[in-house]
Amino acid sequence: MSPEFYDLSRLFALRDRLQSLDSAAPPMACLLSAPLHPPPQRLGILCGSFNPLTLAHAALAQHACRAFHLDQLLYTVAKVTVDKEQVTGMSLEDRLLVLLLHAQQQQHLGVALVNRGLYFEQAQAFQALFDRQIGLFFIVGMDKLVQILDARYYRDRETALDQLFALTSLVVANRGDMAQRAFDELLQRPDNQPYRDAIHFLPLPESVADLSSTVIRRTVSEAENLSAHVPAEVARFLIEARPYAAPGSQTEDGQGDEIDAYAVRLALFERLASVRDWAEQHVDFQQLLSQARASDPHGQALRDALTGRALQALIRGGPRRRRME
């Protein structure tokens, strides 16, 4: 087991940052990882849903940092992501937690949150965050470049793109069969040619170019293959928390009903948030989840607790009146 996946204080802090970020406010970014000293002069922004983080993301970050001499790259999550506003799979708190655990292993990586989904607004947010003009490079896949240049995402495409490329450049990686040729053809279009000098192609190895979070979510039950698709800490989280477990692969509660292990994690976290001060001091979240996923009466009672106070009473009593405190 990995205790860092069950750190309630850290999870609650991430929840606070998410809730404090107002989607209706002006473009805003907040840094979740430790700031780089000295502050970066050339900063890469790799924005995605990271549901989950894959080796393609990690390779893209590594290759971009080397090819464009970036001082730092920030894995960035938008509170409201264009075309993906319904949160499914891993919760945002868990995605941020895993990103932080991955990024902390390398000095040039960090994690940030933004309150807007459009890149020109994100560029404004990061310039404001660092309170100065810095060299910004948005790292994207070919599929994202197509979206960025798509007029249907803008009220005024020309103005928005002019604002974007006044603040940043794009580094574009191949995705599947969308490679250099598709890149060149897209930028040869008359409406895209004005932005050609600010958009750069970055070839990725074929071994990772086709990796997709969507495909990983569908095949995550093949635990032995996870290390070929996701970083080590991501693989451990997926195996332990089981956010994408297929129907029929869950445990049963003794009555023939399946126990969704990840749904239990989410539900208990929500209940504990309402008794946060007590929970941070007294609850072993890892132990609690183990008990709540059991098929015995106490596990059933923990899963059925509708409020934080009810859950607190069950935790205090324990299966045999034993305290967890």
mmCIF file with all atom_site columns, N, CA, C and O in Angstrom, residues 28-80:
data_model
loop_
_atom_site.group_PDB
_atom_site.id
_atom_site.type_symbol
_atom_site.label_atom_id
_atom_site.label_alt_id
_atom_site.label_comp_id
_atom_site.label_asym_id
_atom_site.label_entity_id
_atom_site.label_seq_id
_atom_site.pdbx_PDB_ins_code
_atom_site.Cartn_x
_atom_site.Cartn_y
_atom_site.Cartn_z
_atom_site.occupancy
_atom_site.B_iso_or_equiv
_atom_site.pdbx_formal_charge
_atom_site.auth_seq_id
_atom_site.auth_comp_id
_atom_site.auth_asym_id
_atom_site.auth_atom_id
_atom_site.pdbx_PDB_model_num
ATOM 1   N N  . MET A 1 28 ? -7.254  33.071 -14.116 1.00 0.00 ? 28 MET A N  1
ATOM 2   C CA . MET A 1 28 ? -6.456  32.933 -12.904 1.00 0.00 ? 28 MET A CA 1
ATOM 3   C C  . MET A 1 28 ? -5.787  31.566 -12.880 1.00 0.00 ? 28 MET A C  1
ATOM 4   O O  . MET A 1 28 ? -6.384  30.567 -13.254 1.00 0.00 ? 28 MET A O  1
ATOM 5   N N  . ALA A 1 29 ? -4.533  31.539 -12.441 1.00 0.00 ? 29 ALA A N  1
ATOM 6   C CA . ALA A 1 29 ? -3.785  30.291 -12.280 1.00 0.00 ? 29 ALA A CA 1
ATOM 7   C C  . ALA A 1 29 ? -3.209  30.249 -10.878 1.00 0.00 ? 29 ALA A C  1
ATOM 8   O O  . ALA A 1 29 ? -2.873  31.284 -10.301 1.00 0.00 ? 29 ALA A O  1
ATOM 9   N N  . CYS A 1 30 ? -3.118  29.058 -10.316 1.00 0.00 ? 30 CYS A N  1
ATOM 10  C CA . CYS A 1 30 ? -2.462  28.904 -9.019  1.00 0.00 ? 30 CYS A CA 1
ATOM 11  C C  . CYS A 1 30 ? -1.503  27.723 -9.084  1.00 0.00 ? 30 CYS A C  1
ATOM 12  O O  . CYS A 1 30 ? -1.800  26.695 -9.696  1.00 0.00 ? 30 CYS A O  1
ATOM 13  N N  . LEU A 1 31 ? -0.355  27.905 -8.474  1.00 0.00 ? 31 LEU A N  1
ATOM 14  C CA . LEU A 1 31 ? 0.691   26.900 -8.463  1.00 0.00 ? 31 LEU A CA 1
ATOM 15  C C  . LEU A 1 31 ? 0.485   25.990 -7.264  1.00 0.00 ? 31 LEU A C  1
ATOM 16  O O  . LEU A 1 31 ? 0.373   26.445 -6.131  1.00 0.00 ? 31 LEU A O  1
ATOM 17  N N  . LEU A 1 32 ? 0.431   24.680 -7.499  1.00 0.00 ? 32 LEU A N  1
ATOM 18  C CA . LEU A 1 32 ? 0.220   23.711 -6.426  1.00 0.00 ? 32 LEU A CA 1
ATOM 19  C C  . LEU A 1 32 ? 1.533   23.117 -5.927  1.00 0.00 ? 32 LEU A C  1
ATOM 20  O O  . LEU A 1 32 ? 1.606   22.674 -4.780  1.00 0.00 ? 32 LEU A O  1
ATOM 21  N N  . SER A 1 33 ? 2.530   23.071 -6.768  1.00 0.00 ? 33 SER A N  1
ATOM 22  C CA . SER A 1 33 ? 3.834   22.531 -6.383  1.00 0.00 ? 33 SER A CA 1
ATOM 23  C C  . SER A 1 33 ? 4.723   23.661 -5.866  1.00 0.00 ? 33 SER A C  1
ATOM 24  O O  . SER A 1 33 ? 4.387   24.842 -5.959  1.00 0.00 ? 33 SER A O  1
ATOM 25  N N  . ALA A 1 34 ? 5.868   23.299 -5.324  1.00 0.00 ? 34 ALA A N  1
ATOM 26  C CA . ALA A 1 34 ? 6.790   24.298 -4.797  1.00 0.00 ? 34 ALA A CA 1
ATOM 27  C C  . ALA A 1 34 ? 7.300   25.191 -5.925  1.00 0.00 ? 34 ALA A C  1
ATOM 28  O O  . ALA A 1 34 ? 7.613   24.701 -7.022  1.00 0.00 ? 34 ALA A O  1
ATOM 29  N N  . PRO A 1 35 ? 7.387   26.499 -5.702  1.00 0.00 ? 35 PRO A N  1
ATOM 30  C CA . PRO A 1 35 ? 7.878   27.400 -6.757  1.00 0.00 ? 35 PRO A CA 1
ATOM 31  C C  . PRO A 1 35 ? 9.335   27.135 -7.083  1.00 0.00 ? 35 PRO A C  1
ATOM 32  O O  . PRO A 1 35 ? 10.115  26.702 -6.228  1.00 0.00 ? 35 PRO A O  1
ATOM 33  N N  . LEU A 1 36 ? 9.689   27.388 -8.322  1.00 0.00 ? 36 LEU A N  1
ATOM 34  C CA . LEU A 1 36 ? 11.057  27.189 -8.781  1.00 0.00 ? 36 LEU A CA 1
ATOM 35  C C  . LEU A 1 36 ? 11.881  28.429 -8.453  1.00 0.00 ? 36 LEU A C  1
ATOM 36  O O  . LEU A 1 36 ? 11.428  29.561 -8.628  1.00 0.00 ? 36 LEU A O  1
ATOM 37  N N  . HIS A 1 37 ? 13.089  28.223 -7.956  1.00 0.00 ? 37 HIS A N  1
ATOM 38  C CA . HIS A 1 37 ? 14.001  29.331 -7.652  1.00 0.00 ? 37 HIS A CA 1
ATOM 39  C C  . HIS A 1 37 ? 15.306  29.122 -8.429  1.00 0.00 ? 37 HIS A C  1
ATOM 40  O O  . HIS A 1 37 ? 15.954  28.077 -8.291  1.00 0.00 ? 37 HIS A O  1
ATOM 41  N N  . PRO A 1 38 ? 15.688  30.130 -9.229  1.00 0.00 ? 38 PRO A N  1
ATOM 42  C CA . PRO A 1 38 ? 14.950  31.364 -9.525  1.00 0.00 ? 38 PRO A CA 1
ATOM 43  C C  . PRO A 1 38 ? 13.730  31.073 -10.385 1.00 0.00 ? 38 PRO A C  1
ATOM 44  O O  . PRO A 1 38 ? 13.647  29.998 -10.982 1.00 0.00 ? 38 PRO A O  1
ATOM 45  N N  . PRO A 1 39 ? 12.773  32.018 -10.463 1.00 0.00 ? 39 PRO A N  1
ATOM 46  C CA . PRO A 1 39 ? 11.567  31.797 -11.267 1.00 0.00 ? 39 PRO A CA 1
ATOM 47  C C  . PRO A 1 39 ? 11.926  31.503 -12.720 1.00 0.00 ? 39 PRO A C  1
ATOM 48  O O  . PRO A 1 39 ? 12.940  31.975 -13.231 1.00 0.00 ? 39 PRO A O  1
ATOM 49  N N  . PRO A 1 40 ? 11.110  30.718 -13.404 1.00 0.00 ? 40 PRO A N  1
ATOM 50  C CA . PRO A 1 40 ? 11.428  30.335 -14.788 1.00 0.00 ? 40 PRO A CA 1
ATOM 51  C C  . PRO A 1 40 ? 11.370  31.509 -15.751 1.00 0.00 ? 40 PRO A C  1
ATOM 52  O O  . PRO A 1 40 ? 10.540  32.412 -15.609 1.00 0.00 ? 40 PRO A O  1
ATOM 53  N N  . GLN A 1 41 ? 12.268  31.477 -16.710 1.00 0.00 ? 41 GLN A N  1
ATOM 54  C CA . GLN A 1 41 ? 12.236  32.436 -17.808 1.00 0.00 ? 41 GLN A CA 1
ATOM 55  C C  . GLN A 1 41 ? 11.484  31.862 -19.005 1.00 0.00 ? 41 GLN A C  1
ATOM 56  O O  . GLN A 1 41 ? 10.817  32.579 -19.733 1.00 0.00 ? 41 GLN A O  1
ATOM 57  N N  . ARG A 1 42 ? 11.611  30.563 -19.183 1.00 0.00 ? 42 ARG A N  1
ATOM 58  C CA . ARG A 1 42 ? 10.926  29.844 -20.267 1.00 0.00 ? 42 ARG A CA 1
ATOM 59  C C  . ARG A 1 42 ? 10.103  28.735 -19.622 1.00 0.00 ? 42 ARG A C  1
ATOM 60  O O  . ARG A 1 42 ? 10.651  27.804 -19.030 1.00 0.00 ? 42 ARG A O  1
ATOM 61  N N  . LEU A 1 43 ? 8.790   28.863 -19.734 1.00 0.00 ? 43 LEU A N  1
ATOM 62  C CA . LEU A 1 43 ? 7.863   27.989 -19.004 1.00 0.00 ? 43 LEU A CA 1
ATOM 63  C C  . LEU A 1 43 ? 6.980   27.222 -19.976 1.00 0.00 ? 43 LEU A C  1
ATOM 64  O O  . LEU A 1 43 ? 6.329   27.809 -20.845 1.00 0.00 ? 43 LEU A O  1
ATOM 65  N N  . GLY A 1 44 ? 6.938   25.899 -19.810 1.00 0.00 ? 44 GLY A N  1
ATOM 66  C CA . GLY A 1 44 ? 6.036   25.068 -20.598 1.00 0.00 ? 44 GLY A CA 1
ATOM 67  C C  . GLY A 1 44 ? 4.760   24.773 -19.832 1.00 0.00 ? 44 GLY A C  1
ATOM 68  O O  . GLY A 1 44 ? 4.795   24.550 -18.616 1.00 0.00 ? 44 GLY A O  1
ATOM 69  N N  . ILE A 1 45 ? 3.641   24.782 -20.534 1.00 0.00 ? 45 ILE A N  1
ATOM 70  C CA . ILE A 1 45 ? 2.335   24.482 -19.945 1.00 0.00 ? 45 ILE A CA 1
ATOM 71  C C  . ILE A 1 45 ? 1.750   23.291 -20.695 1.00 0.00 ? 45 ILE A C  1
ATOM 72  O O  . ILE A 1 45 ? 1.478   23.371 -21.901 1.00 0.00 ? 45 ILE A O  1
ATOM 73  N N  . LEU A 1 46 ? 1.589   22.182 -19.982 1.00 0.00 ? 46 LEU A N  1
ATOM 74  C CA . LEU A 1 46 ? 0.963   20.983 -20.559 1.00 0.00 ? 46 LEU A CA 1
ATOM 75  C C  . LEU A 1 46 ? -0.370  20.797 -19.855 1.00 0.00 ? 46 LEU A C  1
ATOM 76  O O  . LEU A 1 46 ? -0.432  20.321 -18.726 1.00 0.00 ? 46 LEU A O  1
ATOM 77  N N  . CYS A 1 47 ? -1.431  21.227 -20.505 1.00 0.00 ? 47 CYS A N  1
ATOM 78  C CA . CYS A 1 47 ? -2.766  21.216 -19.901 1.00 0.00 ? 47 CYS A CA 1
ATOM 79  C C  . CYS A 1 47 ? -3.556  20.011 -20.395 1.00 0.00 ? 47 CYS A C  1
ATOM 80  O O  . CYS A 1 47 ? -3.540  19.695 -21.586 1.00 0.00 ? 47 CYS A O  1
ATOM 81  N N  . GLY A 1 48 ? -4.215  19.335 -19.476 1.00 0.00 ? 48 GLY A N  1
ATOM 82  C CA . GLY A 1 48 ? -5.025  18.185 -19.852 1.00 0.00 ? 48 GLY A CA 1
ATOM 83  C C  . GLY A 1 48 ? -5.907  17.747 -18.713 1.00 0.00 ? 48 GLY A C  1
ATOM 84  O O  . GLY A 1 48 ? -5.870  18.317 -17.617 1.00 0.00 ? 48 GLY A O  1
ATOM 85  N N  . SER A 1 49 ? -6.708  16.725 -18.966 1.00 0.00 ? 49 SER A N  1
ATOM 86  C CA . SER A 1 49 ? -7.545  16.172 -17.905 1.00 0.00 ? 49 SER A CA 1
ATOM 87  C C  . SER A 1 49 ? -6.764  15.150 -17.073 1.00 0.00 ? 49 SER A C  1
ATOM 88  O O  . SER A 1 49 ? -7.116  14.901 -15.924 1.00 0.00 ? 49 SER A O  1
ATOM 89  N N  . PHE A 1 50 ? -5.721  14.533 -17.654 1.00 0.00 ? 50 PHE A N  1
ATOM 90  C CA . PHE A 1 50 ? -4.857  13.583 -16.942 1.00 0.00 ? 50 PHE A CA 1
ATOM 91  C C  . PHE A 1 50 ? -5.697  12.539 -16.200 1.00 0.00 ? 50 PHE A C  1
ATOM 92  O O  . PHE A 1 50 ? -5.553  12.339 -15.002 1.00 0.00 ? 50 PHE A O  1
ATOM 93  N N  . ASN A 1 51 ? -6.542  11.885 -16.969 1.00 0.00 ? 51 ASN A N  1
ATOM 94  C CA . ASN A 1 51 ? -7.500  10.936 -16.400 1.00 0.00 ? 51 ASN A CA 1
ATOM 95  C C  . ASN A 1 51 ? -7.300  9.538  -17.017 1.00 0.00 ? 51 ASN A C  1
ATOM 96  O O  . ASN A 1 51 ? -8.216  9.028  -17.656 1.00 0.00 ? 51 ASN A O  1
ATOM 97  N N  . PRO A 1 52 ? -6.104  8.916  -16.831 1.00 0.00 ? 52 PRO A N  1
ATOM 98  C CA . PRO A 1 52 ? -5.002  9.317  -15.957 1.00 0.00 ? 52 PRO A CA 1
ATOM 99  C C  . PRO A 1 52 ? -3.828  9.915  -16.729 1.00 0.00 ? 52 PRO A C  1
ATOM 100 O O  . PRO A 1 52 ? -3.820  9.947  -17.962 1.00 0.00 ? 52 PRO A O  1
ATOM 101 N N  . LEU A 1 53 ? -2.800  10.344 -15.984 1.00 0.00 ? 53 LEU A N  1
ATOM 102 C CA . LEU A 1 53 ? -1.510  10.717 -16.556 1.00 0.00 ? 53 LEU A CA 1
ATOM 103 C C  . LEU A 1 53 ? -0.898  9.488  -17.216 1.00 0.00 ? 53 LEU A C  1
ATOM 104 O O  . LEU A 1 53 ? -0.903  8.395  -16.643 1.00 0.00 ? 53 LEU A O  1
ATOM 105 N N  . THR A 1 54 ? -0.376  9.650  -18.438 1.00 0.00 ? 54 THR A N  1
ATOM 106 C CA . THR A 1 54 ? 0.197   8.527  -19.179 1.00 0.00 ? 54 THR A CA 1
ATOM 107 C C  . THR A 1 54 ? 1.685   8.752  -19.457 1.00 0.00 ? 54 THR A C  1
ATOM 108 O O  . THR A 1 54 ? 2.218   9.844  -19.262 1.00 0.00 ? 54 THR A O  1
ATOM 109 N N  . LEU A 1 55 ? 2.331   7.702  -19.947 1.00 0.00 ? 55 LEU A N  1
ATOM 110 C CA . LEU A 1 55 ? 3.721   7.844  -20.357 1.00 0.00 ? 55 LEU A CA 1
ATOM 111 C C  . LEU A 1 55 ? 3.854   8.769  -21.562 1.00 0.00 ? 55 LEU A C  1
ATOM 112 O O  . LEU A 1 55 ? 4.927   9.340  -21.785 1.00 0.00 ? 55 LEU A O  1
ATOM 113 N N  . ALA A 1 56 ? 2.794   8.933  -22.344 1.00 0.00 ? 56 ALA A N  1
ATOM 114 C CA . ALA A 1 56 ? 2.822   9.897  -23.448 1.00 0.00 ? 56 ALA A CA 1
ATOM 115 C C  . ALA A 1 56 ? 2.930   11.318 -22.898 1.00 0.00 ? 56 ALA A C  1
ATOM 116 O O  . ALA A 1 56 ? 3.688   12.148 -23.417 1.00 0.00 ? 56 ALA A O  1
ATOM 117 N N  . HIS A 1 57 ? 2.152   11.629 -21.844 1.00 0.00 ? 57 HIS A N  1
ATOM 118 C CA . HIS A 1 57 ? 2.269   12.941 -21.202 1.00 0.00 ? 57 HIS A CA 1
ATOM 119 C C  . HIS A 1 57 ? 3.693   13.157 -20.695 1.00 0.00 ? 57 HIS A C  1
ATOM 120 O O  . HIS A 1 57 ? 4.290   14.225 -20.897 1.00 0.00 ? 57 HIS A O  1
ATOM 121 N N  . ALA A 1 58 ? 4.229   12.139 -19.995 1.00 0.00 ? 58 ALA A N  1
ATOM 122 C CA . ALA A 1 58 ? 5.563   12.255 -19.414 1.00 0.00 ? 58 ALA A CA 1
ATOM 123 C C  . ALA A 1 58 ? 6.629   12.428 -20.503 1.00 0.00 ? 58 ALA A C  1
ATOM 124 O O  . ALA A 1 58 ? 7.552   13.241 -20.354 1.00 0.00 ? 58 ALA A O  1
ATOM 125 N N  . ALA A 1 59 ? 6.498   11.681 -21.597 1.00 0.00 ? 59 ALA A N  1
ATOM 126 C CA . ALA A 1 59 ? 7.461   11.800 -22.698 1.00 0.00 ? 59 ALA A CA 1
ATOM 127 C C  . ALA A 1 59 ? 7.353   13.160 -23.366 1.00 0.00 ? 59 ALA A C  1
ATOM 128 O O  . ALA A 1 59 ? 8.363   13.772 -23.735 1.00 0.00 ? 59 ALA A O  1
ATOM 129 N N  . LEU A 1 60 ? 6.129   13.638 -23.528 1.00 0.00 ? 60 LEU A N  1
ATOM 130 C CA . LEU A 1 60 ? 5.916   14.948 -24.133 1.00 0.00 ? 60 LEU A CA 1
ATOM 131 C C  . LEU A 1 60 ? 6.576   16.035 -23.294 1.00 0.00 ? 60 LEU A C  1
ATOM 132 O O  . LEU A 1 60 ? 7.238   16.939 -23.816 1.00 0.00 ? 60 LEU A O  1
ATOM 133 N N  . ALA A 1 61 ? 6.412   15.943 -21.968 1.00 0.00 ? 61 ALA A N  1
ATOM 134 C CA . ALA A 1 61 ? 7.031   16.921 -21.067 1.00 0.00 ? 61 ALA A CA 1
ATOM 135 C C  . ALA A 1 61 ? 8.553   16.865 -21.187 1.00 0.00 ? 61 ALA A C  1
ATOM 136 O O  . ALA A 1 61 ? 9.224   17.913 -21.292 1.00 0.00 ? 61 ALA A O  1
ATOM 137 N N  . GLN A 1 62 ? 9.092   15.667 -21.177 1.00 0.00 ? 62 GLN A N  1
ATOM 138 C CA . GLN A 1 62 ? 10.545  15.506 -21.227 1.00 0.00 ? 62 GLN A CA 1
ATOM 139 C C  . GLN A 1 62 ? 11.120  16.018 -22.543 1.00 0.00 ? 62 GLN A C  1
ATOM 140 O O  . GLN A 1 62 ? 12.106  16.776 -22.557 1.00 0.00 ? 62 GLN A O  1
ATOM 141 N N  . HIS A 1 63 ? 10.523  15.625 -23.661 1.00 0.00 ? 63 HIS A N  1
ATOM 142 C CA . HIS A 1 63 ? 11.034  16.039 -24.966 1.00 0.00 ? 63 HIS A CA 1
ATOM 143 C C  . HIS A 1 63 ? 10.900  17.542 -25.169 1.00 0.00 ? 63 HIS A C  1
ATOM 144 O O  . HIS A 1 63 ? 11.800  18.178 -25.733 1.00 0.00 ? 63 HIS A O  1
ATOM 145 N N  . ALA A 1 64 ? 9.798   18.126 -24.721 1.00 0.00 ? 64 ALA A N  1
ATOM 146 C CA . ALA A 1 64 ? 9.596   19.559 -24.888 1.00 0.00 ? 64 ALA A CA 1
ATOM 147 C C  . ALA A 1 64 ? 10.612  20.358 -24.084 1.00 0.00 ? 64 ALA A C  1
ATOM 148 O O  . ALA A 1 64 ? 11.162  21.356 -24.564 1.00 0.00 ? 64 ALA A O  1
ATOM 149 N N  . CYS A 1 65 ? 10.864  19.921 -22.840 1.00 0.00 ? 65 CYS A N  1
ATOM 150 C CA . CYS A 1 65 ? 11.838  20.624 -22.000 1.00 0.00 ? 65 CYS A CA 1
ATOM 151 C C  . CYS A 1 65 ? 13.213  20.627 -22.651 1.00 0.00 ? 65 CYS A C  1
ATOM 152 O O  . CYS A 1 65 ? 13.917  21.650 -22.650 1.00 0.00 ? 65 CYS A O  1
ATOM 153 N N  . ARG A 1 66 ? 13.594  19.500 -23.224 1.00 0.00 ? 66 ARG A N  1
ATOM 154 C CA . ARG A 1 66 ? 14.918  19.406 -23.852 1.00 0.00 ? 66 ARG A CA 1
ATOM 155 C C  . ARG A 1 66 ? 14.987  20.184 -25.159 1.00 0.00 ? 66 ARG A C  1
ATOM 156 O O  . ARG A 1 66 ? 15.932  20.941 -25.398 1.00 0.00 ? 66 ARG A O  1
ATOM 157 N N  . ALA A 1 67 ? 13.985  20.016 -26.001 1.00 0.00 ? 67 ALA A N  1
ATOM 158 C CA . ALA A 1 67 ? 14.036  20.617 -27.338 1.00 0.00 ? 67 ALA A CA 1
ATOM 159 C C  . ALA A 1 67 ? 13.910  22.131 -27.306 1.00 0.00 ? 67 ALA A C  1
ATOM 160 O O  . ALA A 1 67 ? 14.491  22.824 -28.153 1.00 0.00 ? 67 ALA A O  1
ATOM 161 N N  . PHE A 1 68 ? 13.164  22.650 -26.318 1.00 0.00 ? 68 PHE A N  1
ATOM 162 C CA . PHE A 1 68 ? 12.920  24.096 -26.285 1.00 0.00 ? 68 PHE A CA 1
ATOM 163 C C  . PHE A 1 68 ? 13.560  24.773 -25.068 1.00 0.00 ? 68 PHE A C  1
ATOM 164 O O  . PHE A 1 68 ? 13.235  25.906 -24.752 1.00 0.00 ? 68 PHE A O  1
ATOM 165 N N  . HIS A 1 69 ? 14.451  24.040 -24.416 1.00 0.00 ? 69 HIS A N  1
ATOM 166 C CA . HIS A 1 69 ? 15.246  24.607 -23.315 1.00 0.00 ? 69 HIS A CA 1
ATOM 167 C C  . HIS A 1 69 ? 14.366  25.281 -22.264 1.00 0.00 ? 69 HIS A C  1
ATOM 168 O O  . HIS A 1 69 ? 14.617  26.415 -21.845 1.00 0.00 ? 69 HIS A O  1
ATOM 169 N N  . LEU A 1 70 ? 13.345  24.549 -21.832 1.00 0.00 ? 70 LEU A N  1
ATOM 170 C CA . LEU A 1 70 ? 12.425  25.096 -20.836 1.00 0.00 ? 70 LEU A CA 1
ATOM 171 C C  . LEU A 1 70 ? 13.023  24.978 -19.443 1.00 0.00 ? 70 LEU A C  1
ATOM 172 O O  . LEU A 1 70 ? 13.638  23.967 -19.096 1.00 0.00 ? 70 LEU A O  1
ATOM 173 N N  . ASP A 1 71 ? 12.841  26.021 -18.652 1.00 0.00 ? 71 ASP A N  1
ATOM 174 C CA . ASP A 1 71 ? 13.297  25.978 -17.259 1.00 0.00 ? 71 ASP A CA 1
ATOM 175 C C  . ASP A 1 71 ? 12.381  25.107 -16.411 1.00 0.00 ? 71 ASP A C  1
ATOM 176 O O  . ASP A 1 71 ? 12.825  24.466 -15.458 1.00 0.00 ? 71 ASP A O  1
ATOM 177 N N  . GLN A 1 72 ? 11.098  25.103 -16.751 1.00 0.00 ? 72 GLN A N  1
ATOM 178 C CA . GLN A 1 72 ? 10.117  24.319 -15.996 1.00 0.00 ? 72 GLN A CA 1
ATOM 179 C C  . GLN A 1 72 ? 8.929   24.020 -16.887 1.00 0.00 ? 72 GLN A C  1
ATOM 180 O O  . GLN A 1 72 ? 8.603   24.791 -17.795 1.00 0.00 ? 72 GLN A O  1
ATOM 181 N N  . LEU A 1 73 ? 8.283   22.897 -16.616 1.00 0.00 ? 73 LEU A N  1
ATOM 182 C CA . LEU A 1 73 ? 7.019   22.563 -17.277 1.00 0.00 ? 73 LEU A CA 1
ATOM 183 C C  . LEU A 1 73 ? 5.978   22.277 -16.200 1.00 0.00 ? 73 LEU A C  1
ATOM 184 O O  . LEU A 1 73 ? 6.253   21.552 -15.241 1.00 0.00 ? 73 LEU A O  1
ATOM 185 N N  . LEU A 1 74 ? 4.797   22.857 -16.363 1.00 0.00 ? 74 LEU A N  1
ATOM 186 C CA . LEU A 1 74 ? 3.715   22.670 -15.407 1.00 0.00 ? 74 LEU A CA 1
ATOM 187 C C  . LEU A 1 74 ? 2.623   21.794 -16.005 1.00 0.00 ? 74 LEU A C  1
ATOM 188 O O  . LEU A 1 74 ? 2.015   22.141 -17.028 1.00 0.00 ? 74 LEU A O  1
ATOM 189 N N  . TYR A 1 75 ? 2.385   20.620 -15.377 1.00 0.00 ? 75 TYR A N  1
ATOM 190 C CA . TYR A 1 75 ? 1.168   19.878 -15.685 1.00 0.00 ? 75 TYR A CA 1
ATOM 191 C C  . TYR A 1 75 ? 0.011   20.713 -15.147 1.00 0.00 ? 75 TYR A C  1
ATOM 192 O O  . TYR A 1 75 ? -0.029  21.057 -13.954 1.00 0.00 ? 75 TYR A O  1
ATOM 193 N N  . THR A 1 76 ? -0.929  21.041 -16.010 1.00 0.00 ? 76 THR A N  1
ATOM 194 C CA . THR A 1 76 ? -1.972  22.000 -15.651 1.00 0.00 ? 76 THR A CA 1
ATOM 195 C C  . THR A 1 76 ? -3.351  21.399 -15.870 1.00 0.00 ? 76 THR A C  1
ATOM 196 O O  . THR A 1 76 ? -3.626  20.804 -16.913 1.00 0.00 ? 76 THR A O  1
ATOM 197 N N  . VAL A 1 77 ? -4.208  21.570 -14.874 1.00 0.00 ? 77 VAL A N  1
ATOM 198 C CA . VAL A 1 77 ? -5.585  21.098 -14.946 1.00 0.00 ? 77 VAL A CA 1
ATOM 199 C C  . VAL A 1 77 ? -6.509  22.313 -14.931 1.00 0.00 ? 77 VAL A C  1
ATOM 200 O O  . VAL A 1 77 ? -6.373  23.198 -14.086 1.00 0.00 ? 77 VAL A O  1
ATOM 201 N N  . ALA A 1 78 ? -7.434  22.363 -15.886 1.00 0.00 ? 78 ALA A N  1
ATOM 202 C CA . ALA A 1 78 ? -8.428  23.432 -15.920 1.00 0.00 ? 78 ALA A CA 1
ATOM 203 C C  . ALA A 1 78 ? -9.651  22.985 -15.132 1.00 0.00 ? 78 ALA A C  1
ATOM 204 O O  . ALA A 1 78 ? -10.156 21.879 -15.333 1.00 0.00 ? 78 ALA A O  1
ATOM 205 N N  . LYS A 1 79 ? -10.096 23.843 -14.224 1.00 0.00 ? 79 LYS A N  1
ATOM 206 C CA . LYS A 1 79 ? -11.275 23.496 -13.426 1.00 0.00 ? 79 LYS A CA 1
ATOM 207 C C  . LYS A 1 79 ? -12.471 23.217 -14.332 1.00 0.00 ? 79 LYS A C  1
ATOM 208 O O  . LYS A 1 79 ? -13.284 22.331 -14.068 1.00 0.00 ? 79 LYS A O  1
ATOM 209 N N  . VAL A 1 80 ? -12.601 23.988 -15.387 1.00 0.00 ? 80 VAL A N  1
ATOM 210 C CA . VAL A 1 80 ? -13.602 23.709 -16.415 1.00 0.00 ? 80 VAL A CA 1
ATOM 211 C C  . VAL A 1 80 ? -12.843 23.443 -17.706 1.00 0.00 ? 80 VAL A C  1
ATOM 212 O O  . VAL A 1 80 ? -12.196 24.320 -18.245 1.00 0.00 ? 80 VAL A O  1
#
